[in-house]
Short mmCIF file of C-alpha atoms in Angstrom, two decimals:
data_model
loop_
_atom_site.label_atom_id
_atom_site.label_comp_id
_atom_site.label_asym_id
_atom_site.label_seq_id
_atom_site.Cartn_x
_atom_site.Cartn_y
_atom_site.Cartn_z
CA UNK A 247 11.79 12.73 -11.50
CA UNK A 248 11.07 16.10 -10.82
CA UNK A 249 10.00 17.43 -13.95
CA UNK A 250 7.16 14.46 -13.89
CA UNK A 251 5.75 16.60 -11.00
CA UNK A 252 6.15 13.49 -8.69
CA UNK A 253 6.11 13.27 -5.03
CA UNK A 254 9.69 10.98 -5.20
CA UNK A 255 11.89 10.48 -1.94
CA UNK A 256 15.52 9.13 -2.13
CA UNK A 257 14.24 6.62 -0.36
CA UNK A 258 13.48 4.69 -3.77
CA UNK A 259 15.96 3.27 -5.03
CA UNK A 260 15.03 2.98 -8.62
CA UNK A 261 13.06 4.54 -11.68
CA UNK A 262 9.47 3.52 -12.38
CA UNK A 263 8.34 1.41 -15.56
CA UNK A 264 6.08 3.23 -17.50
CA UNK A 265 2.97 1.85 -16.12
CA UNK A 266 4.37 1.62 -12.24
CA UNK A 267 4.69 5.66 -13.01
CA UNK A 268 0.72 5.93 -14.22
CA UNK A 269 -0.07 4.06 -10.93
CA UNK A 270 1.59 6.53 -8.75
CA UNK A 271 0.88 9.67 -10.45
CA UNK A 272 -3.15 8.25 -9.76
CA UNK A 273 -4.59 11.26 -7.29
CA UNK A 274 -7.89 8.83 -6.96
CA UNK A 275 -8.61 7.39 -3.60
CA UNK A 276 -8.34 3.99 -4.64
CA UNK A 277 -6.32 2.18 -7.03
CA UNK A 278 -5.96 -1.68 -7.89
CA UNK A 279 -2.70 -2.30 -10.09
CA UNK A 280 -3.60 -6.10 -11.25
CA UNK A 281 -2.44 -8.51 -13.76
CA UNK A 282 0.13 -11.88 -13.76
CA UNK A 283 2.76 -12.23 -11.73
CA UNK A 284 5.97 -10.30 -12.71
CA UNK A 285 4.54 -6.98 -13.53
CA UNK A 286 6.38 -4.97 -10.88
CA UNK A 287 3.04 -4.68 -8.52
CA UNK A 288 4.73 -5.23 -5.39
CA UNK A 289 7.67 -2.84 -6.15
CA UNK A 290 4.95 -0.43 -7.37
CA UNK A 291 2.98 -0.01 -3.54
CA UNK A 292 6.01 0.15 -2.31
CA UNK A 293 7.44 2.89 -3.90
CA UNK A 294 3.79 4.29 -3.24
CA UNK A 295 4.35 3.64 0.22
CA UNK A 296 7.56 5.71 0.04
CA UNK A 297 6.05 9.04 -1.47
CA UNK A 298 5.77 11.18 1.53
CA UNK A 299 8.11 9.79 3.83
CA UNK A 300 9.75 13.37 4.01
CA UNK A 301 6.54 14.39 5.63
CA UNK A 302 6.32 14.93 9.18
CA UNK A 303 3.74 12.91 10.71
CA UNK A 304 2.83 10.13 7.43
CA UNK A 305 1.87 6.83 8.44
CA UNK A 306 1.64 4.11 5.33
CA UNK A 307 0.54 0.49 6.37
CA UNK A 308 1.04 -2.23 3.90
CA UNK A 309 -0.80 -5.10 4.75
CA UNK A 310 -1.06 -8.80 3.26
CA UNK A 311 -3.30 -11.68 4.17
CA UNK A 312 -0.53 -13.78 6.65
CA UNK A 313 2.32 -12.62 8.23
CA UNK A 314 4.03 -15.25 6.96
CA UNK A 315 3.08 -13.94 3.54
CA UNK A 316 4.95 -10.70 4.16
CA UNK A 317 7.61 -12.28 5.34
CA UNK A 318 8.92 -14.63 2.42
CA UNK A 319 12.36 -13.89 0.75
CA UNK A 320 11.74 -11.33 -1.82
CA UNK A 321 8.41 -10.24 -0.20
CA UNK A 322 7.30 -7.02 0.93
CA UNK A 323 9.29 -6.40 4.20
CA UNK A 324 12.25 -8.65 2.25
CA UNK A 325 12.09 -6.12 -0.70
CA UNK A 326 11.44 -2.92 2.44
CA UNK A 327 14.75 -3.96 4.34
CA UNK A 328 16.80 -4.27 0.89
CA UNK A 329 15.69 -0.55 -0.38
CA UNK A 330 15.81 1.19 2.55
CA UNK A 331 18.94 -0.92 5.02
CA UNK A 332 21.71 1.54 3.23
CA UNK A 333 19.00 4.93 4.47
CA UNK A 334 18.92 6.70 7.51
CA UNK A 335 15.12 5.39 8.20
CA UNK A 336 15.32 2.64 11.13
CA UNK A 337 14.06 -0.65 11.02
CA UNK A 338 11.79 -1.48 14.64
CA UNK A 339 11.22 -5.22 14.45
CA UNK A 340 9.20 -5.39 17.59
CA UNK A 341 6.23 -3.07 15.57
CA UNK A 342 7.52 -4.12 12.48
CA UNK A 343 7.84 -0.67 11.32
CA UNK A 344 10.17 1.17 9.51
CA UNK A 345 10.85 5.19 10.90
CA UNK A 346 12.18 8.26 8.78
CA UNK A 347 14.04 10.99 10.12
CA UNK A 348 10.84 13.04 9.42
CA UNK A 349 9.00 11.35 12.22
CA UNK A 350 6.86 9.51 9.41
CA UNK A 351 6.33 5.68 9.35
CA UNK A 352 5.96 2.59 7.30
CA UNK A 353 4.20 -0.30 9.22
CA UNK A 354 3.63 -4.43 7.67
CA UNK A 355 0.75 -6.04 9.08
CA UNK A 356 -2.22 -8.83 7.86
CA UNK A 357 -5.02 -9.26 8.39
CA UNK A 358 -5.76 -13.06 8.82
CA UNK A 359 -8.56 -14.12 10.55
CA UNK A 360 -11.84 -12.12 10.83
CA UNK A 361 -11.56 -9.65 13.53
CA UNK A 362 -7.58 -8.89 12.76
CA UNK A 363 -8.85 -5.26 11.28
CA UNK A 364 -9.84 -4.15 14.64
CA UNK A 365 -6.08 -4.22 15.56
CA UNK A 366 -5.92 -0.89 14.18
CA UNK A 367 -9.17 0.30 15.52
CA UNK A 368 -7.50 3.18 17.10
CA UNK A 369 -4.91 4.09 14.34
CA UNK A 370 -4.86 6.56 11.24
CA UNK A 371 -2.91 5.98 8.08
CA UNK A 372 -2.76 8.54 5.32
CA UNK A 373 -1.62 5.32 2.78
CA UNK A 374 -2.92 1.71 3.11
CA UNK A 375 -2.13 -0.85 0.23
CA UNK A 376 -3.17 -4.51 0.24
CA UNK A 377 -0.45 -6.45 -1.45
CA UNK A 378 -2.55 -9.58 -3.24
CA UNK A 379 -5.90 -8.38 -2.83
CA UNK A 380 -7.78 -10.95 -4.03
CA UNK A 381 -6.67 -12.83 -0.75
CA UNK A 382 -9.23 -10.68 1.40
CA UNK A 383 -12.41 -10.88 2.29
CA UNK A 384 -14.11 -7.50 0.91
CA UNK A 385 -15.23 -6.66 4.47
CA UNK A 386 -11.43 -6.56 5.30
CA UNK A 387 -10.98 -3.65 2.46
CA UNK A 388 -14.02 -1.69 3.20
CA UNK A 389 -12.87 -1.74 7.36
CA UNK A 390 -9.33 -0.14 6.39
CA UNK A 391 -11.71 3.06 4.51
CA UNK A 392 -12.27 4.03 8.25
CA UNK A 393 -8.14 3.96 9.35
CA UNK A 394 -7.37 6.71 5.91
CA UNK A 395 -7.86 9.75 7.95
CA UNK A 396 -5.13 12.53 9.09
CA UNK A 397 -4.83 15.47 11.07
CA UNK A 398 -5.68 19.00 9.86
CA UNK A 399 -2.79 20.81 7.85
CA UNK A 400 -1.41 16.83 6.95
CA UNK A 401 -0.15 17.48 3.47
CA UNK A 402 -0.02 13.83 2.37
CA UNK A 403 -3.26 12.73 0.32
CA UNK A 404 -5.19 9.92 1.34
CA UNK A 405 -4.66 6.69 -0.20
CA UNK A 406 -5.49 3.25 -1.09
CA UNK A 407 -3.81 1.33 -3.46
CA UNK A 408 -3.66 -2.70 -4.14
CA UNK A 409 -2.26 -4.81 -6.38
CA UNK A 410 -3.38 -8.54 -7.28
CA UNK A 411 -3.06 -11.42 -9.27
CA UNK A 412 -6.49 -12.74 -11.33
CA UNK A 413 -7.97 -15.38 -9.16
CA UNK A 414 -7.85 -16.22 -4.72
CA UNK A 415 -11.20 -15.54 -2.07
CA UNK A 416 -11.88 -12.42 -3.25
CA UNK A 417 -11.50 -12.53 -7.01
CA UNK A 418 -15.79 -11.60 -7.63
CA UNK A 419 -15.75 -8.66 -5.44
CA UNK A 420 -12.32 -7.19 -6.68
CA UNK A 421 -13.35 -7.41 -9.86
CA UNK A 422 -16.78 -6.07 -9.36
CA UNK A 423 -15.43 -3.04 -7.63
CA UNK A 424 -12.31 -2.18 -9.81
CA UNK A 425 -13.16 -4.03 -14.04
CA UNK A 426 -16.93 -4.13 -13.97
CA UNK A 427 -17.72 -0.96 -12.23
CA UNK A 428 -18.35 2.69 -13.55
CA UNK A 429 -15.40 4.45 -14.27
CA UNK A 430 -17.02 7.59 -14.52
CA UNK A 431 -17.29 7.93 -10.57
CA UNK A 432 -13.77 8.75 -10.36
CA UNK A 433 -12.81 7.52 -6.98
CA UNK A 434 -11.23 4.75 -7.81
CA UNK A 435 -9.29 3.28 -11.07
CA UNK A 436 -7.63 -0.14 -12.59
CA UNK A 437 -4.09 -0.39 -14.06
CA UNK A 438 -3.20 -3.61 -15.88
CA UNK A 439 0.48 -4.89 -15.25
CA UNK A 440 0.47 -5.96 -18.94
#
């Protein structure tokens, strides 16, 4: 992985397909990885999610719409606990957060109900993904721009990646944002699973 000039931790487990590795190589701000269902989205965040965990003081949040959501067998904290149970990093069930040796962090949480973003009013993440974005209302997405912050001399870029299926609550504004807007601006960019 090295020679691809990757920030990789042994904390994933496995290689990336070919366009999993375009998604995290991205140095945009935003990112949407979308397409049907068995295109290795999920695994994709999650191994974005896992980037910088050597770095003191990174905080990633992965969020989906329900806790329940994030909670099915072979969901994101499912797929979390499998990858990183045989690691040093400690699972904290209570915060549902999983901590690294290096003092960095990897938090699940949803956001529900309108008002659920300002349960991390006070918090700063240098990574948040939305797993199933299509699920969220867009004022849910544009609240989470104001938690990507660090402090000065943080090494890990700011992030915000998604993946989604076609199709859910938010379907219009995803794809006015991500397929039917300029690509020119740079900031943010659209893989397709396929």
């Amino acid at each position: 992985m090295d020679t691809l000039r990757l920030p990789w931790t042994a904390y994933i487990p496995h290689k990336p397909t070919p366009k999993q590795l375009a998604f995290l190589l991205l140095e945009n701000p935003e990112a949407l990885y979308g397409g049907a269902a068995g295109g290795g989205k999920s695994d994709a965040l999650l191994m974005a999610a896992l980037q910088y965990v050597d770095q003191p003081g990174y905080a990633a949040l992965m969020l989906r719409r329900s806790y329940t959501d994030l909670a099915l067998p072979g969901a994101l904290m499912d797929r979390a606990k499998e990858w990183l149970m045989p690691t040093d990093a400690k699972w904290h069930d209570h915060r549902k957060t999983w901590a690294f040796p290096s003092g960095a962090t990897l938090t699940f949480g949803y956001l529900e109900r309108p008002g659920d973003e300002y349960r991390y009013q006070s918090t700063e993440f240098q990574f948040v993904a939305f797993d199933e974005l299509t699920q969220f209302e867009e004022g849910h997405y544009r609240y989470m721009f104001s938690r990507l912050r660090r402090r000065i001399g943080g090494g890990a870029p700011l992030r915000m990646r998604s993946a989604s299926n076609p199709g859910g609550v938010g379907h219009e504004w995803v794809r006015g944002r991500f397929i039917d807007a300029d690509p020119s601006d740079g900031e943010r960019v659209f893989i397709s699973a396929r």
